Coordinates of C-alpha atoms and ligand atoms in Angstrom, one line a residue:
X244 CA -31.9 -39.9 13.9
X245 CA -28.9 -38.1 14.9
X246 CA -27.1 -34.5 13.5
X247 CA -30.8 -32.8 12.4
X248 CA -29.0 -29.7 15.3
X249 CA -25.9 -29.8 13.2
X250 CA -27.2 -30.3 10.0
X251 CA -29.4 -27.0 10.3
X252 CA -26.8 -25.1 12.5
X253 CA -24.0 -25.6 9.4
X254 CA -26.3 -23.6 7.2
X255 CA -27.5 -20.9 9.3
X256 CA -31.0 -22.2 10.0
X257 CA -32.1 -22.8 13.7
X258 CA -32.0 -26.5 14.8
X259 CA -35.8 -26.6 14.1
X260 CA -35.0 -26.8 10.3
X261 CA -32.7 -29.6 11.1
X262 CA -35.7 -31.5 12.7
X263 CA -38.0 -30.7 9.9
X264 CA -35.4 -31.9 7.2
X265 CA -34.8 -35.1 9.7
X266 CA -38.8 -36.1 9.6
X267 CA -38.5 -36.0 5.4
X268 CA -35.7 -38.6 5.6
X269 CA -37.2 -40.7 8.3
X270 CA -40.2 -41.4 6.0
X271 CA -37.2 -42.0 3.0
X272 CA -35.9 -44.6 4.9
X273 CA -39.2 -46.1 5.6
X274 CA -39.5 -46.6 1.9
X275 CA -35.8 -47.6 1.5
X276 CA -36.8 -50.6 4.7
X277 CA -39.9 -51.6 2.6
X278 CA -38.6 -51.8 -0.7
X279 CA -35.5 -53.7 0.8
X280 CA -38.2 -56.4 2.0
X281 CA -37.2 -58.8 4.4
X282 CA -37.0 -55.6 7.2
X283 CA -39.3 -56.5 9.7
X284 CA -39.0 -53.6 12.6
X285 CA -37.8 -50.3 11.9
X286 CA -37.3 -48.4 15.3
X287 CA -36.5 -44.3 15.5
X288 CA -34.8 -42.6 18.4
X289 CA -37.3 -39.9 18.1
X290 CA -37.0 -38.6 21.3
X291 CA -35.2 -39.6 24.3
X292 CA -36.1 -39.7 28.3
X293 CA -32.5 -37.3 28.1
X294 CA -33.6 -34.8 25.8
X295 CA -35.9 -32.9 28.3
X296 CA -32.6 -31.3 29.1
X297 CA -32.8 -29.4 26.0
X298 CA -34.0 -25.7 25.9
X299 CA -37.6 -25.1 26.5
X300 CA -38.1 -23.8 23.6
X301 CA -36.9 -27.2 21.3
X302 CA -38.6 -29.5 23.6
X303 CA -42.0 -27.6 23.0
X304 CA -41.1 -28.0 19.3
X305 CA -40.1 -31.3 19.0
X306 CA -43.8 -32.2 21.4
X307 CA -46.1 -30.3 18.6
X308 CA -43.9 -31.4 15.7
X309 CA -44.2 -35.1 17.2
X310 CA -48.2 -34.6 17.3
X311 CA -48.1 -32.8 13.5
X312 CA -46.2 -35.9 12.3
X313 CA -47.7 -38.6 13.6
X314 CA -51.2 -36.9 12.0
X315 CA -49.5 -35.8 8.6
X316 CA -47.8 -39.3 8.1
X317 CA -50.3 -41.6 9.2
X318 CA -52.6 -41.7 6.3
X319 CA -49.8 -42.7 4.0
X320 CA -48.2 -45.5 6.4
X321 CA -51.4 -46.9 6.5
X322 CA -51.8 -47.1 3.1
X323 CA -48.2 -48.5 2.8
X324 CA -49.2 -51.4 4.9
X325 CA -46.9 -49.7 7.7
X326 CA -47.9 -50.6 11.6
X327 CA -47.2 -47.8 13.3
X328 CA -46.1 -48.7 17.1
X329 CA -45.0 -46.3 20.2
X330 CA -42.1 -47.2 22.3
X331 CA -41.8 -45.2 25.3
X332 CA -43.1 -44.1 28.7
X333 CA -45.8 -42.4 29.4
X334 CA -45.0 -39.9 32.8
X335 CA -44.0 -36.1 31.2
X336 CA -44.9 -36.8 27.7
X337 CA -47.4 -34.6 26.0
X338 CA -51.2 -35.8 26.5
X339 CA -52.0 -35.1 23.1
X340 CA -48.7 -36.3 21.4
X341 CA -49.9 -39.7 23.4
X342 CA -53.1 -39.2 21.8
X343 CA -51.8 -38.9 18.3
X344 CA -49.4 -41.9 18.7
X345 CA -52.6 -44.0 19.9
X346 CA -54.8 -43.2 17.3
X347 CA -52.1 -44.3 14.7
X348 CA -51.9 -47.8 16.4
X349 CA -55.3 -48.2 16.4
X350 CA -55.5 -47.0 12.7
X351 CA -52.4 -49.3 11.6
X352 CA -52.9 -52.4 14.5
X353 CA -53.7 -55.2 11.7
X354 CA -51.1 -53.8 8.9
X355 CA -48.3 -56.6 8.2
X356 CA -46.0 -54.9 6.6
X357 CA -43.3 -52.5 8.0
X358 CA -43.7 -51.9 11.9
X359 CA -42.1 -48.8 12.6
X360 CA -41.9 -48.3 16.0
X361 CA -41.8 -44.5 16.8
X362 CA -39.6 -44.3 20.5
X363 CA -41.0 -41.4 22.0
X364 CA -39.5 -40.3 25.5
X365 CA -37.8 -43.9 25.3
X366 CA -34.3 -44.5 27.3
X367 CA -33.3 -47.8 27.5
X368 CA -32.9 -47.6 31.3
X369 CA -35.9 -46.1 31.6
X370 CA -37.7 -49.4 30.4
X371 CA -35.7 -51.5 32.2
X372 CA -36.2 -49.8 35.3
X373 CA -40.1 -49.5 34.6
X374 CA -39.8 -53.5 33.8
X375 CA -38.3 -54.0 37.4
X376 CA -40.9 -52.0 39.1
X377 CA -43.8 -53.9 37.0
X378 CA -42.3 -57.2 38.0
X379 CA -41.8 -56.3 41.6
X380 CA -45.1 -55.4 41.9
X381 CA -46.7 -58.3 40.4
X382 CA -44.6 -60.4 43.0
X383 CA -46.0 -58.3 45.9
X384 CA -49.1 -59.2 44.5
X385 CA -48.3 -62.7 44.5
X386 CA -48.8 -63.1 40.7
X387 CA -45.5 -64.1 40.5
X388 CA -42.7 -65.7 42.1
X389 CA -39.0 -63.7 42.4
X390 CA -37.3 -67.0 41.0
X391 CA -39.6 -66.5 37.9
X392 CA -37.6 -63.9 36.9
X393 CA -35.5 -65.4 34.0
X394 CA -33.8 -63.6 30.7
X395 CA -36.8 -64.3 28.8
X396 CA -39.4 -63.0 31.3
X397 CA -38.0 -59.3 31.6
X398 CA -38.3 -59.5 27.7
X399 CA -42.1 -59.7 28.2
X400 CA -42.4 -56.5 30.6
X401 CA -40.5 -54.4 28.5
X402 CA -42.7 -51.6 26.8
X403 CA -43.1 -53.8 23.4
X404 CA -42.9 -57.7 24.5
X405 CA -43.3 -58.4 20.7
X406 CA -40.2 -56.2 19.4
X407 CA -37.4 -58.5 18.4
X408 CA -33.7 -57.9 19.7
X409 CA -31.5 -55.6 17.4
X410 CA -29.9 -56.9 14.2
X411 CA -28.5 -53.2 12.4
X412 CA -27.8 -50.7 15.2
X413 CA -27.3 -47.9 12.7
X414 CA -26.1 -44.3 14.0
X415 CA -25.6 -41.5 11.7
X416 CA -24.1 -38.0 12.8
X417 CA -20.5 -39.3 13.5
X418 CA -21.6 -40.4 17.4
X419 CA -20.5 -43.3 18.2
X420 CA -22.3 -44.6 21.4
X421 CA -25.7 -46.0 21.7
X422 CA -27.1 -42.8 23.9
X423 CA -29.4 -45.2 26.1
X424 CA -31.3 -46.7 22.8
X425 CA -33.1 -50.3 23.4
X426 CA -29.9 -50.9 25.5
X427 CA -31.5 -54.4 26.3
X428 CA -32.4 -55.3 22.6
X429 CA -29.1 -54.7 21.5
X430 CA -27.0 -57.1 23.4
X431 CA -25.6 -58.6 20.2
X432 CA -26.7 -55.8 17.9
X433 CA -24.6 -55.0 15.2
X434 CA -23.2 -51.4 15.2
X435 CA -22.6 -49.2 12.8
X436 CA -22.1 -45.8 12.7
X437 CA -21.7 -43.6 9.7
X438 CA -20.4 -39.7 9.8
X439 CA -23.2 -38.9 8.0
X440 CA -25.7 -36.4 10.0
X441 CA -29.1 -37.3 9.3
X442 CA -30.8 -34.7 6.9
X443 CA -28.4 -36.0 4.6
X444 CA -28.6 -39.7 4.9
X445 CA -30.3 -41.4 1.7
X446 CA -31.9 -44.9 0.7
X447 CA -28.3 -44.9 -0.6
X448 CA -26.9 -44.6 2.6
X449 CA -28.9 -47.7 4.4
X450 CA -28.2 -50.2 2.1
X451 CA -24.9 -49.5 2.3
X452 CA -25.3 -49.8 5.9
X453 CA -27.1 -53.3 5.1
X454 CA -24.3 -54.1 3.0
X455 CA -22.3 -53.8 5.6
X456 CA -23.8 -55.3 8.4
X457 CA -24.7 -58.9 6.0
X458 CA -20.6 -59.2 5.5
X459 CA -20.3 -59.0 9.6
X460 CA -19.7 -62.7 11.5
X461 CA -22.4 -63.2 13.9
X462 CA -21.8 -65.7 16.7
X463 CA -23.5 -64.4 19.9
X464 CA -21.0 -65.5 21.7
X465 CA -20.4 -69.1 20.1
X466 CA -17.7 -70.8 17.6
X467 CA -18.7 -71.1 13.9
Ligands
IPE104 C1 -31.6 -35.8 16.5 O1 -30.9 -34.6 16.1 C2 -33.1 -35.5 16.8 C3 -33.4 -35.6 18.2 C4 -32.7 -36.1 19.2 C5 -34.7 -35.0 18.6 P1 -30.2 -33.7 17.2 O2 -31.2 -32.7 17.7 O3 -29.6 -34.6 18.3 O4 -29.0 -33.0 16.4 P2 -27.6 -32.7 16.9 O5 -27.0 -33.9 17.4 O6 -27.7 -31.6 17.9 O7 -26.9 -32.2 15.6
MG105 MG1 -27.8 -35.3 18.8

């Protein structure tokens, strides 16, 4: 969810605004993923392990607006058949944004539409560093054994076992790098970036996206 800073910077506003505006459009392309059908997962880089860095003052914001969201929004998801899933680790993140993020899984756990998986103080390195330890623990436990560890079984310590591996890896803002997202799920993701920041980005705008990424030759690696 990339350019809400810009966005809000170009017309005078603090970056705030930007984030405000950006929340709107997330729950747009919620819609625009549902009425597509056929979108399983929907994941937002909400907030990232990296963005601590920021000023105090915008990391306090984007903790309370995280909170506000989660319990102005989760109503509606619910009733749109959304699951609503966290994806992120737990050490320095706000207890009560953890709190508001668990009470909308438990609210949404048996939806079957939609799951929108909110990454929250997610970096990609992050979880596969946190997968390592778990698994290296386990061993020392003697739950497991270190020739165990296969492809398939780090999959199942990362923080969502059940999330499936990228298909659209879609950036607005004009950035083109992955800035630590699902690094691991995205192996043979499919990028695409658009310079587009993301207060302005419309249903419009994703299925364009989709658009492009159903023309794009997926072989992982084989011959067609
Ligand atoms: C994305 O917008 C939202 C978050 C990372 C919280 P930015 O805040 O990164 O906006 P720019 O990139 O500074 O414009
Ligand atoms: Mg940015």
């Amino acid at each position: 969810m990339d350019g809400n800073g810009r966005w809000a910077q170009e017309r005078g506003m603090p970056r705030t605004e930007g984030h405000r505006a950006g929340e709107k459009v997330l729950m747009n392309m919620v819609d625009a993923c549902i009425d597509l059908g056929g979108v399983e997962w929907l994941s937002a880089y909400t907030f990232s392990t990296e963005n601590w860095r920021r000023s105090p003052e915008e990391v306090r914001f984007l903790m309370g607006f995280s909170r506000e969201v989660m319990r102005a929004e989760r109503d509606q998801l619910h009733e749109k058949n959304v699951r609503i899933v966290w994806v992120g680790r737990r050490p320095r993140l706000w207890r009560s944004v953890i709190r508001e993020l668990e009470e909308a899984e438990e609210l949404t756990k048996n939806n079957t539409g939609l799951t929108l998986a909110m990454c929250i103080n997610y970096g990609g390195r992050a979880e596969i560093a946190d997968a390592a330890r778990q698994m290296a623990k386990a061993v020392e436990r003697g739950e497991m054994r270190s020739g165990e560890i296969t492809e398939a079984q780090i999959s199942n310590w990362l923080y969502r076992p059940d999330m499936p591996d990228v298909d659209l890896f879609l950036r607005p803002s004009g950035e083109q790098r992955t800035s630590n997202f699902l690094l691991w799920q995205s192996a043979y993701a499919e990028m695409v970036y658009r310079d587009i920041l993301f207060p302005d980005f419309t249903a419009e705008d994703l299925y364009d996206a989709v658009l492009e990424y159903a023309k794009r030759d997926r072989r992982f690696g084989g011959v067609k």
